[in-house]
Coordinates of C-alpha atoms in Angstrom, one line a residue:
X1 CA 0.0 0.0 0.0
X2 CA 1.2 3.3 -0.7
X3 CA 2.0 5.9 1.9
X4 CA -0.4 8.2 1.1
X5 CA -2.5 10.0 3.5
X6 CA -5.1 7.4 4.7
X7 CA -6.3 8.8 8.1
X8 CA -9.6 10.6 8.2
X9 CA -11.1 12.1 11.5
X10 CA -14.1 10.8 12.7
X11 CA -16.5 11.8 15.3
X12 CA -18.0 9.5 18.0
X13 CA -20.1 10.4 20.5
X14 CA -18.1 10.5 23.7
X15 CA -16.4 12.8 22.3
X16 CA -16.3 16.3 24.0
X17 CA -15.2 20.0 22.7
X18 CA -12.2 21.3 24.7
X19 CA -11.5 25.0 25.5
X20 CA -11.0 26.0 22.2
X21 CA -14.1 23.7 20.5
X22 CA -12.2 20.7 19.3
X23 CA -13.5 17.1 19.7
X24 CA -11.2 15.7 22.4
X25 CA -9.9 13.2 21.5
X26 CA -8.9 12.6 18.1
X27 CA -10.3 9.8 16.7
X28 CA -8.6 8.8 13.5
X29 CA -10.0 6.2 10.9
X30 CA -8.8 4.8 7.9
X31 CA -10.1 6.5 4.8
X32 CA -11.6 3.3 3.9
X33 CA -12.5 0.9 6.2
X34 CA -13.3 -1.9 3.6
X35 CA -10.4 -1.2 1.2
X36 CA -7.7 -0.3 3.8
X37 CA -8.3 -4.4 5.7
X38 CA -9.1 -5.8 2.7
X39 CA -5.7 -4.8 0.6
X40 CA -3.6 -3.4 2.9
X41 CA -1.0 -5.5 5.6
X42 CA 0.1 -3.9 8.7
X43 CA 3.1 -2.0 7.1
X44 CA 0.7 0.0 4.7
X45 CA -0.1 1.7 8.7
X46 CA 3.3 2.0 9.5
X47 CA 4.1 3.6 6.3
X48 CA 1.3 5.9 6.4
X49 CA 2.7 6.6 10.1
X50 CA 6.0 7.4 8.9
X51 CA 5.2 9.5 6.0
X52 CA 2.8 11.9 8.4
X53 CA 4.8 11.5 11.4
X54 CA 4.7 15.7 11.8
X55 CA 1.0 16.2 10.7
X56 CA 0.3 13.1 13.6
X57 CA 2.4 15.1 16.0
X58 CA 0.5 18.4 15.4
X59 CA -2.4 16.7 16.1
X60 CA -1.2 15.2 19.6
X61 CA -0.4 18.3 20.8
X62 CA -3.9 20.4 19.5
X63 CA -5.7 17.7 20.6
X64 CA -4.0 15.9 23.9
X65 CA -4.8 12.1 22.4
X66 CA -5.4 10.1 19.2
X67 CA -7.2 7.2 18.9
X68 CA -6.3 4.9 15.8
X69 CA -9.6 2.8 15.6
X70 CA -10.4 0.2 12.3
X71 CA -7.1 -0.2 11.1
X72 CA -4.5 -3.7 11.2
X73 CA -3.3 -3.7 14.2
X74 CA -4.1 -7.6 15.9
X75 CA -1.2 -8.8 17.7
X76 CA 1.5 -7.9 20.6
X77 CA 4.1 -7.6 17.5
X78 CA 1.9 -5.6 15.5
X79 CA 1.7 -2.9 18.5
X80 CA 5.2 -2.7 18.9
X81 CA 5.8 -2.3 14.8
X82 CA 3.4 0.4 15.4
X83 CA 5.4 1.8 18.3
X84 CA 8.4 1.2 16.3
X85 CA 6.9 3.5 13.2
X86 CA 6.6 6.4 15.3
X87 CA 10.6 6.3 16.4
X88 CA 9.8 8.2 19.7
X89 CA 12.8 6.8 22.3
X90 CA 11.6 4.4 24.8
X91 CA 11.6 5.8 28.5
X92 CA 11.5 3.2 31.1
X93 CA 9.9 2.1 34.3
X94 CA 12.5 2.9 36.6
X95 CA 11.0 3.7 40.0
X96 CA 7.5 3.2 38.7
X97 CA 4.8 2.3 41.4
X98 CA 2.6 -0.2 39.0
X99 CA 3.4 -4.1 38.7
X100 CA 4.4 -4.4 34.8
X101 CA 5.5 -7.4 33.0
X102 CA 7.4 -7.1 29.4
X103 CA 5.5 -8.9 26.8
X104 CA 7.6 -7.9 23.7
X105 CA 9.8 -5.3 22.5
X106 CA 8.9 -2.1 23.8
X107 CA 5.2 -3.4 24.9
X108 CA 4.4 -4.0 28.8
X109 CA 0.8 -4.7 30.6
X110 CA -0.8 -2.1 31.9
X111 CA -1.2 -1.7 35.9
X112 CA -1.8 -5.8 36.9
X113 CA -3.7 -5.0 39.8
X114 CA -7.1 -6.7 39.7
X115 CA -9.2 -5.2 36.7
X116 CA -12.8 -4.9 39.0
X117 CA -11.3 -1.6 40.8
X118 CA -10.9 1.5 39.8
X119 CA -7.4 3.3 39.0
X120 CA -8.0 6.6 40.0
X121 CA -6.6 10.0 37.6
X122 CA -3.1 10.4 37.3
X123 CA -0.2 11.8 34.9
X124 CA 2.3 8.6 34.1
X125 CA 4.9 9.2 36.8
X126 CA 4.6 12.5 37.9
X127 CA 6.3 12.0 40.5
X128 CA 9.5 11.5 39.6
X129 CA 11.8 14.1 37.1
X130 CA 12.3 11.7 33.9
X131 CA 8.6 10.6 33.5
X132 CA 7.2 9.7 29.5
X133 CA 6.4 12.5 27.6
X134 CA 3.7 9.8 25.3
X135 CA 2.0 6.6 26.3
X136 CA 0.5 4.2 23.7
X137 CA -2.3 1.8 24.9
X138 CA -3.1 -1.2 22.6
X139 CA -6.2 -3.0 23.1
X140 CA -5.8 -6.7 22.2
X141 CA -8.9 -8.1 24.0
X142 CA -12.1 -5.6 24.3
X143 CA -14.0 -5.7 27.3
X144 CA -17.7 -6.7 27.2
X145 CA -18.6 -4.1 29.4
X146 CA -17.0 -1.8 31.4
X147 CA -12.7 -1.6 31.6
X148 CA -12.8 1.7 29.7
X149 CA -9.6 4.0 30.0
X150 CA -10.9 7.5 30.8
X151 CA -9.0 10.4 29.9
X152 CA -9.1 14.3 30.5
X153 CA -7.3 17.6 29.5
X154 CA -4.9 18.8 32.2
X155 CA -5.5 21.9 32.1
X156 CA -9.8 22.1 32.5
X157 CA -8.9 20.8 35.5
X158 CA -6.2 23.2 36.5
X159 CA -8.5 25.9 35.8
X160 CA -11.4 24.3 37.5
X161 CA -9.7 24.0 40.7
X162 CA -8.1 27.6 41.0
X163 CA -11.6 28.8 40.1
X164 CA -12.9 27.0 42.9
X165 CA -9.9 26.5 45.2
X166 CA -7.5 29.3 45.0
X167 CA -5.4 28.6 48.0
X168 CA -5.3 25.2 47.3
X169 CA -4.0 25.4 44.0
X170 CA -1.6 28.8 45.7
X171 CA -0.1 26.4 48.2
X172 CA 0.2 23.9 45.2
X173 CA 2.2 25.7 42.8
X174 CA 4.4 27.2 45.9
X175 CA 5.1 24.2 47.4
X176 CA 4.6 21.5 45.2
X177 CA 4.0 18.2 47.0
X178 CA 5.6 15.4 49.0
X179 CA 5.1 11.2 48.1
X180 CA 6.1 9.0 50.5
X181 CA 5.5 4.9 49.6
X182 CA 6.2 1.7 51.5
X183 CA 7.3 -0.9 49.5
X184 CA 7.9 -4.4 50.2
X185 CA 10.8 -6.5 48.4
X186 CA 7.8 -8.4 46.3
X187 CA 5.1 -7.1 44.1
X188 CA 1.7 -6.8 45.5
X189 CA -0.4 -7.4 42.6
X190 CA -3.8 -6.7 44.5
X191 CA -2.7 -3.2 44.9
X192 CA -2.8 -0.4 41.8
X193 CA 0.2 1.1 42.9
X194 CA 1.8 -2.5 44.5
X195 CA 5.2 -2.8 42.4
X196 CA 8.2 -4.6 45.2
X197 CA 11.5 -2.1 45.4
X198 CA 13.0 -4.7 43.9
X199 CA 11.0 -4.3 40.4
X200 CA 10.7 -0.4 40.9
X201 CA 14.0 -0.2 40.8
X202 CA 14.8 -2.9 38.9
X203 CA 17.5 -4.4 41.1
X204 CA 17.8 -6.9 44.3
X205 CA 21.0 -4.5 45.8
X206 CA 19.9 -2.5 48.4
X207 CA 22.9 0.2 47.3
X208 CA 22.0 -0.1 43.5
X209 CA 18.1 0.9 44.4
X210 CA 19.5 3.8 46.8
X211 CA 21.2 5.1 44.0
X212 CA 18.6 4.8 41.2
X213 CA 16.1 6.6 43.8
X214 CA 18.5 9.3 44.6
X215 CA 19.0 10.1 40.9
X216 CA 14.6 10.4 40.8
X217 CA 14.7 13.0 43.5
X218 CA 13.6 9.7 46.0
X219 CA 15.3 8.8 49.5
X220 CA 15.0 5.7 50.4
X221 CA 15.0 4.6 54.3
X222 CA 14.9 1.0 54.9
X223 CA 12.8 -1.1 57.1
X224 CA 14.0 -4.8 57.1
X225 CA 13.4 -6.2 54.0
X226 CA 11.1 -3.2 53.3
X227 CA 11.6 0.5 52.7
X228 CA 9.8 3.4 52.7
X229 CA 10.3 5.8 49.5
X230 CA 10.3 9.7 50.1
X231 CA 9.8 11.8 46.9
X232 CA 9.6 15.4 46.8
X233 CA 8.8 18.0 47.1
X234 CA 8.1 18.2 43.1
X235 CA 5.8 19.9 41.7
X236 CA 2.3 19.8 41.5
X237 CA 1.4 22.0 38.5
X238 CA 3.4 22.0 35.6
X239 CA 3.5 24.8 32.7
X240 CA 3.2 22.6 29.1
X241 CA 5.3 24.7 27.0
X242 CA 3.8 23.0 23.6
X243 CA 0.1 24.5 25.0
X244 CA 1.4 27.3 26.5
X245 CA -0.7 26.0 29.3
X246 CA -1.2 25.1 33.1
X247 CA -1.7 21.2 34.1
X248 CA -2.7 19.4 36.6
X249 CA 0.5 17.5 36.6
X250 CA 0.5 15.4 39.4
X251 CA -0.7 12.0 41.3
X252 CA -3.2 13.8 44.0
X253 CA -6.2 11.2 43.2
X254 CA -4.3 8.0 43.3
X255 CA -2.4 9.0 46.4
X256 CA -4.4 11.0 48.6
X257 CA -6.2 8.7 51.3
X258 CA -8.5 10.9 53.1
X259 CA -12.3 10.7 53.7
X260 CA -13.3 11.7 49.9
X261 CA -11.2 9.2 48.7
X262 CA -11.8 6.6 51.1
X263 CA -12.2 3.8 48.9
X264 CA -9.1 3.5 47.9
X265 CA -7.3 4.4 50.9
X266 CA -4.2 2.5 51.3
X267 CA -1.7 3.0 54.6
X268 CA 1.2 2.5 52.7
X269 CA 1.0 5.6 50.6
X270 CA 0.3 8.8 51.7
X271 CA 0.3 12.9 50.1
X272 CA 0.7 16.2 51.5
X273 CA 1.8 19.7 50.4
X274 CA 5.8 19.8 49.9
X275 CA 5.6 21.7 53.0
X276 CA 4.4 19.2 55.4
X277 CA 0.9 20.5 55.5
X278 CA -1.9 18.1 55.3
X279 CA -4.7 18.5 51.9
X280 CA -7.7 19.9 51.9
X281 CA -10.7 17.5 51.7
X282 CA -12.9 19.2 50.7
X283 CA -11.0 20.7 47.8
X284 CA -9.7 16.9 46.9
X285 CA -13.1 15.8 47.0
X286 CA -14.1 18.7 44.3
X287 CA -10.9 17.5 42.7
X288 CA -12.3 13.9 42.2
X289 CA -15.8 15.0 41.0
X290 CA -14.1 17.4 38.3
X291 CA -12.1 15.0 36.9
X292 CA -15.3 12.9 36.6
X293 CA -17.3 15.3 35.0
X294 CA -14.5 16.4 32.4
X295 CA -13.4 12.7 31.1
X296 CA -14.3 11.3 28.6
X297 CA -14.3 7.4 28.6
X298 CA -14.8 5.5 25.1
X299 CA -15.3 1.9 25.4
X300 CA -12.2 0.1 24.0
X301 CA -12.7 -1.8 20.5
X302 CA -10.3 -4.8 19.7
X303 CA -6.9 -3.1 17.5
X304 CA -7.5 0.1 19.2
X305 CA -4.3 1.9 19.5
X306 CA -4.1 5.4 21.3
X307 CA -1.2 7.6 22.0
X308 CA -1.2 9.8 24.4
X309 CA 0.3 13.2 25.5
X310 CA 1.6 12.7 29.1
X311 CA 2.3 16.3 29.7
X312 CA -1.4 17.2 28.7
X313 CA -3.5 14.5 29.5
X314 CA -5.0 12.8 32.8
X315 CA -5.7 8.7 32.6
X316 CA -7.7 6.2 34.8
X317 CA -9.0 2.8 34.1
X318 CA -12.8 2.2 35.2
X319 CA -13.9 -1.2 37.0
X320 CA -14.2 -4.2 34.2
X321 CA -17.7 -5.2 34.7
X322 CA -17.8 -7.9 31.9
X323 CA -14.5 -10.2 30.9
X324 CA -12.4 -10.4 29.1
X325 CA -9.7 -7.0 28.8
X326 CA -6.3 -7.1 27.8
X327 CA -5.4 -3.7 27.5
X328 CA -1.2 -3.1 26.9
X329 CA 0.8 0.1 27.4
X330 CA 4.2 1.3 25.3
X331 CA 6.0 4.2 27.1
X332 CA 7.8 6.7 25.3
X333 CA 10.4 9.8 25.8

């Protein structure tokens, strides 16, 4: 297949308008779903990637996310050809919080813990200075129901909180915040943020993971075989220079414990202002609800690949209701 141009937007209806009135996401299709599947193999895509690689990368960053939906992409090989096509360098896991396992390549699972609870909003690693800049998502088995991937712009939610929460957000961008983490030496696989030092770091040498922490901004203080992880303070908002924007760039809903987010409370992580001061509930619990209200979740097809921008764009996974989901993730500088 030639490399012509042979993505055409589509609109679906979970879509929603975004400050400036475009659909969020993207969704791109082929320009023919019968001819592209019909006559076209896998590298006709990668090709076509390729060729637009700068027009693709506009879009990202207008947009926040693309979602690739109808076109060859079937296998674990496939998604990391895809991956591959884009040429964006791999960033790795290194002190990541989430148990992973490497399927192929540059493709990993998503966060194994189990797929009936919720994975609350966060920017990939925003905790720690060398997080992705891009995430790909590959869907390989579609849920029946349920299992979506919600995703929101950064920057609604920004200015939704220092509309409603001025101080909060003032004591935010002053003093940024503070994540401390107990890990054991194993991974905790019922837990969404249950990765062992041992994985995070990717080392058994007690020395080896001090040093990879200390080069994340972490300090490490150990506690048997156990050892609680202190990062911070980093900050909480970040300016995107490619919007020319304000985000929300920062792990608040997956790490704060208190009363509005109760249900995922977990004594082994904890949050608070780079200062030492505790968070606000009340403005945390407006914090959770805007993020709800500003997603948008479209329910995964099988071969759906979407790439998004890390530095723009807020992720969660909602409960899977109905089996099965295999959902994959590619992480990218």
């Amino acid at each position: 297949m030639a490399s012509g141009n042979i993505f055409r937007e589509v609109e679906l209806p979970e879509q929603k308008p975004d400050s400036d009135g475009a659909l969020f996401p993207a969704v791109l299709s082929p320009i023919s779903n019968a001819d592209f599947t019909s006559t076209a193999k896998l590298n006709g895509f990668e090709e076509a990637i390729k060729a637009h690689k700068p027009w693709l990368e506009s879009l990202l960053q207008k947009r926040g996310a693309i979602l690739f939906r109808g076109f060859p992409v079937n296998s674990t090989s496939d998604m990391n050809d895809v991956v591959e096509a884009f040429g964006f360098p791999e960033a790795f896991y290194v002190g990541g919080r989430a148990s992973r396992t490497k399927i192929l390549g540059r493709i990993y699972t998503t966060n194994e813990a189990p797929q009936d609870k919720t994975i609350p909003f966060h920017h990939e690693m925003a905790y720690v200075p060398d997080y992705p800049s891009k995430l790909f998502f590959f869907c390989q088995e579609a849920p029946r129901s349920g299992g979506e991937t919600p995703i929101v712009l950064s920057h609604i939610i920004y200015d939704k909180m220092k509309e409603k929460h001025p101080d909060f957000v003032e004591k935010l961008e002053e003093h940024g915040l503070t994540y401390t983490k107990i890990m054991s030496d194993e991974d905790l696989p019922s837990s969404f943020t249950g990765s062992g030092w041992k994985s995070a770091y990717m080392t058994d040498d007690k020395n080896v993971a001090e040093e990879r922490a200390a080069k994340l901004g972490t300090k490490l203080e150990w506690m048997g075989n156990s050892v609680k992880t202190i990062t911070g303070p980093v900050p909480g908002i970040k300016f995107d220079k490619g919007s020319q924007r304000k985000t929300w760039f920062n792990s608040l809903a997956n790490s704060y414990g208190g009363p509005a987010n109760a249900e995922i409370y977990d004594d082994s992580r904890s949050i608070e202002f780079g200062n030492g001061e505790p968070l606000s509930d009340s403005a945390m619990k407006d914090c959770l609800r805007i993020l709800e209200e500003e997603c948008v979740a479209i329910p995964w097809k099988k071969g759906d690949v979407m790439l998004v921008n890390n530095l723009m764009v807020l992720h969660s996974r909602r409960p899977l209701i109905k089996p099965p989901r295999r959902i994959l993730v590619s992480l990218c500088k």
